[in-house]
PDB file of C-alpha atoms in Angstrom:
ATOM      1  CA  MET A   4      46.028  81.338  -5.030  1.00 64.00           C
ATOM      2  CA  ALA A   5      42.466  82.062  -3.119  1.00 69.00           C
ATOM      3  CA  THR A   6      39.602  83.837  -4.585  1.00 75.00           C
ATOM      4  CA  TYR A   7      36.536  84.795  -2.667  1.00 74.00           C
ATOM      5  CA  GLY A   8      38.704  82.306   0.416  1.00 78.00           C
ATOM      6  CA  GLN A   9      39.125  79.308  -1.856  1.00 81.00           C
ATOM      7  CA  ARG A  10      42.569  78.250  -3.429  1.00 85.00           C
ATOM      8  CA  GLN A  11      41.930  77.754  -7.012  1.00 90.00           C
ATOM      9  CA  LEU A  12      43.404  74.175  -7.990  1.00 93.00           C
ATOM     10  CA  LEU A  13      41.421  71.136  -7.034  1.00 94.00           C
ATOM     11  CA  ARG A  14      44.326  68.630  -8.371  1.00 96.00           C
ATOM     12  CA  LEU A  15      47.469  68.279  -9.273  1.00 97.00           C
ATOM     13  CA  THR A  16      48.544  65.706 -10.928  1.00 97.00           C
ATOM     14  CA  VAL A  17      52.205  63.828 -11.123  1.00 97.00           C
ATOM     15  CA  HIS A  18      52.559  62.021 -14.518  1.00 97.00           C
ATOM     16  CA  TYR A  19      55.999  60.035 -14.862  1.00 96.00           C
ATOM     17  CA  CYS A  20      57.142  56.521 -16.686  1.00 96.00           C
ATOM     18  CA  PRO A  21      58.348  54.246 -14.677  1.00 94.00           C
ATOM     19  CA  HIS A  22      61.333  52.771 -16.382  1.00 93.00           C
ATOM     20  CA  SER A  23      62.216  55.712 -18.611  1.00 93.00           C
ATOM     21  CA  GLY A  24      65.686  57.660 -17.270  1.00 93.00           C
ATOM     22  CA  SER A  25      63.994  61.431 -17.515  1.00 94.00           C
ATOM     23  CA  SER A  26      61.616  60.150 -14.771  1.00 95.00           C
ATOM     24  CA  SER A  27      63.992  59.680 -12.730  1.00 95.00           C
ATOM     25  CA  HIS A  28      64.048  62.876 -10.340  1.00 95.00           C
ATOM     26  CA  VAL A  29      60.195  62.233 -10.959  1.00 96.00           C
ATOM     27  CA  ARG A  30      59.940  58.763  -9.103  1.00 95.00           C
ATOM     28  CA  SER A  31      63.381  59.462  -6.567  1.00 95.00           C
ATOM     29  CA  PHE A  32      60.196  62.831  -5.212  1.00 95.00           C
ATOM     30  CA  LEU A  33      57.182  60.819  -4.760  1.00 94.00           C
ATOM     31  CA  PRO A  34      58.478  58.761  -1.710  1.00 94.00           C
ATOM     32  CA  SER A  35      60.597  62.155  -0.681  1.00 94.00           C
ATOM     33  CA  PRO A  36      60.256  64.385   2.477  1.00 94.00           C
ATOM     34  CA  SER A  37      59.707  67.720   0.387  1.00 94.00           C
ATOM     35  CA  PHE A  38      56.832  65.952  -1.046  1.00 94.00           C
ATOM     36  CA  LEU A  39      54.889  64.353   1.952  1.00 94.00           C
ATOM     37  CA  ARG A  40      55.478  67.939   3.389  1.00 95.00           C
ATOM     38  CA  PHE A  41      53.872  69.690   0.553  1.00 95.00           C
ATOM     39  CA  ALA A  42      50.718  67.024   0.432  1.00 94.00           C
ATOM     40  CA  SER A  43      50.325  67.537   4.421  1.00 95.00           C
ATOM     41  CA  ALA A  44      50.710  71.213   3.394  1.00 94.00           C
ATOM     42  CA  ASN A  45      48.103  71.883   1.608  1.00 93.00           C
ATOM     43  CA  PRO A  46      45.240  69.106   2.922  1.00 92.00           C
ATOM     44  CA  THR A  47      42.314  70.857   0.411  1.00 90.00           C
ATOM     45  CA  LEU A  48      44.533  69.618  -2.564  1.00 93.00           C
ATOM     46  CA  GLU A  49      43.579  66.313  -4.316  1.00 96.00           C
ATOM     47  CA  ILE A  50      46.988  65.597  -5.487  1.00 96.00           C
ATOM     48  CA  CYS A  51      47.132  62.341  -7.807  1.00 96.00           C
ATOM     49  CA  THR A  52      49.855  60.314  -9.067  1.00 96.00           C
ATOM     50  CA  SER A  53      49.848  58.448 -12.548  1.00 95.00           C
ATOM     51  CA  ALA A  54      52.130  56.524 -14.173  1.00 95.00           C
ATOM     52  CA  ALA A  55      51.911  57.222 -17.870  1.00 92.00           C
ATOM     53  CA  PRO A  56      54.835  55.085 -20.005  1.00 94.00           C
ATOM     54  CA  GLY A  57      56.757  56.315 -22.558  1.00 93.00           C
ATOM     55  CA  ARG A  58      56.140  59.590 -21.940  1.00 94.00           C
ATOM     56  CA  HIS A  59      57.984  62.630 -20.480  1.00 95.00           C
ATOM     57  CA  PRO A  60      57.266  63.602 -16.780  1.00 96.00           C
ATOM     58  CA  ARG A  61      54.734  66.422 -16.133  1.00 96.00           C
ATOM     59  CA  LEU A  62      52.724  68.461 -13.356  1.00 96.00           C
ATOM     60  CA  VAL A  63      49.110  69.044 -14.497  1.00 96.00           C
ATOM     61  CA  GLY A  64      46.932  71.223 -12.647  1.00 95.00           C
ATOM     62  CA  GLU A  65      43.018  71.459 -13.046  1.00 95.00           C
ATOM     63  CA  TYR A  66      41.224  74.706 -11.757  1.00 94.00           C
ATOM     64  CA  ARG A  67      38.142  75.570 -10.942  1.00 91.00           C
ATOM     65  CA  THR A  68      37.397  77.230 -13.492  1.00 87.00           C
ATOM     66  CA  GLY A  69      37.429  74.158 -15.897  1.00 90.00           C
ATOM     67  CA  TRP A  70      40.878  74.838 -17.025  1.00 90.00           C
ATOM     68  CA  ASP A  71      44.285  73.388 -17.141  1.00 92.00           C
ATOM     69  CA  LYS A  72      48.192  74.543 -16.977  1.00 93.00           C
ATOM     70  CA  GLN A  73      50.549  71.763 -17.691  1.00 94.00           C
ATOM     71  CA  ILE A  74      54.346  71.961 -17.130  1.00 94.00           C
ATOM     72  CA  SER A  75      57.157  69.838 -18.150  1.00 95.00           C
ATOM     73  CA  VAL A  76      59.328  68.622 -15.120  1.00 96.00           C
ATOM     74  CA  LYS A  77      61.205  66.525 -17.312  1.00 95.00           C
ATOM     75  CA  ASN A  78      65.225  66.233 -15.869  1.00 94.00           C
ATOM     76  CA  LEU A  79      64.547  67.891 -13.548  1.00 94.00           C
ATOM     77  CA  PRO A  80      65.844  67.925  -9.685  1.00 94.00           C
ATOM     78  CA  PRO A  81      63.020  67.770  -6.947  1.00 94.00           C
ATOM     79  CA  SER A  82      63.848  70.801  -5.880  1.00 93.00           C
ATOM     80  CA  GLU A  83      62.717  72.406  -9.292  1.00 95.00           C
ATOM     81  CA  ILE A  84      59.705  70.135  -9.156  1.00 95.00           C
ATOM     82  CA  VAL A  85      58.704  71.730  -5.863  1.00 95.00           C
ATOM     83  CA  LYS A  86      59.143  75.269  -6.694  1.00 95.00           C
ATOM     84  CA  TYR A  87      56.697  74.256 -10.089  1.00 95.00           C
ATOM     85  CA  MET A  88      54.208  72.586  -7.889  1.00 95.00           C
ATOM     86  CA  HIS A  89      53.833  75.300  -4.982  1.00 94.00           C
ATOM     87  CA  MET A  90      53.936  77.985  -9.092  1.00 93.00           C
ATOM     88  CA  LEU A  91      50.832  75.882  -9.879  1.00 93.00           C
ATOM     89  CA  ASN A  92      49.407  75.776  -6.662  1.00 92.00           C
ATOM     90  CA  ASN A  93      49.586  79.704  -5.852  1.00 90.00           C
ATOM     91  CA  SER A  94      48.343  80.411  -9.730  1.00 87.00           C
ATOM     92  CA  SER A  95      44.678  81.215  -9.987  1.00 83.00           C
ATOM     93  CA  GLY A  96      44.079  79.170 -13.128  1.00 78.00           C
ATOM     94  CA  ARG A  97      43.080  82.168 -15.305  1.00 79.00           C
ATOM     95  CA  LYS A  98      44.701  82.123 -18.617  1.00 77.00           C
ATOM     96  CA  ILE A  99      47.616  85.158 -19.290  1.00 75.00           C
ATOM     97  CA  THR A 100      45.872  88.137 -21.548  1.00 78.00           C
ATOM     98  CA  LYS A 101      47.675  90.757 -22.716  1.00 80.00           C
ATOM     99  CA  ILE A 102      47.163  94.176 -21.023  1.00 76.00           C
ATOM    100  CA  LYS A 103      45.749  96.924 -23.788  1.00 76.00           C
ATOM    101  CA  THR A 104      47.464 100.633 -23.480  1.00 72.00           C
ATOM    102  CA  GLY A 105      45.325 103.190 -24.669  1.00 68.00           C
ATOM    103  CA  HIS A 106      48.301 105.428 -26.153  1.00 65.00           C
ATOM    104  CA  ARG A 107      48.662 104.168 -29.992  1.00 70.00           C
ATOM    105  CA  SER A 108      51.139 107.161 -31.326  1.00 70.00           C
ATOM    106  CA  PRO A 109      53.890 107.835 -29.251  1.00 65.00           C
ATOM    107  CA  SER A 110      54.076 111.642 -27.065  1.00 63.00           C
ATOM    108  CA  VAL A 111      54.518 115.182 -28.602  1.00 64.00           C
ATOM    109  CA  GLN A 112      56.551 116.727 -26.081  1.00 71.00           C
ATOM    110  CA  GLY A 113      58.704 113.384 -26.309  1.00 69.00           C
ATOM    111  CA  VAL A 114      59.976 111.067 -23.795  1.00 71.00           C
ATOM    112  CA  TRP A 115      60.428 111.801 -20.144  1.00 70.00           C
ATOM    113  CA  THR A 116      63.903 110.216 -18.378  1.00 76.00           C
ATOM    114  CA  PRO A 117      64.602 110.426 -14.793  1.00 75.00           C
ATOM    115  CA  GLY A 118      68.030 112.020 -15.577  1.00 76.00           C
ATOM    116  CA  LEU A 119      66.637 114.763 -17.714  1.00 74.00           C
ATOM    117  CA  ASP A 120      66.819 118.045 -14.786  1.00 76.00           C
ATOM    118  CA  LEU A 121      66.480 121.270 -16.163  1.00 77.00           C
ATOM    119  CA  ARG A 122      66.373 124.072 -13.489  1.00 82.00           C
ATOM    120  CA  GLY A 123      68.896 126.790 -13.406  1.00 83.00           C
ATOM    121  CA  VAL A 124      68.417 126.485 -17.471  1.00 83.00           C
ATOM    122  CA  GLU A 125      67.266 129.236 -19.395  1.00 85.00           C
ATOM    123  CA  PHE A 126      66.024 128.603 -22.760  1.00 81.00           C
ATOM    124  CA  GLU A 127      65.720 131.564 -25.616  1.00 85.00           C
ATOM    125  CA  ILE A 128      62.204 132.006 -27.297  1.00 84.00           C
ATOM    126  CA  GLU A 129      62.308 132.830 -30.852  1.00 86.00           C
ATOM    127  CA  LYS A 130      59.546 135.361 -32.028  1.00 77.00           C
TER     128      LYS A 130
END
């Protein structure tokens, strides 16, 4: 995601184990054309690979804001790995916060539903 015309993702690091089974898809993905296509489509992005023996594979995105996001890609096929790489590239790096609403009590008038049609209905008013 671009803020002020600049992509927020600075560095994408692919951590994998050189010999474990959970990293087999990542090891086959690195020399593939889809990985090279992603790298050439994002020339401003620094893409690093890191062999981490005995660790499960993961993607780490480092952002301009100083935050980082880590996503486990353990036993995921290459198509899913590319999807997560695009997700990291398109996110802003900000932490997700809950949006607070100003309402603390339910409405006195009741809940509106789209199926509520009161045309032609007459009500009796008590005095």
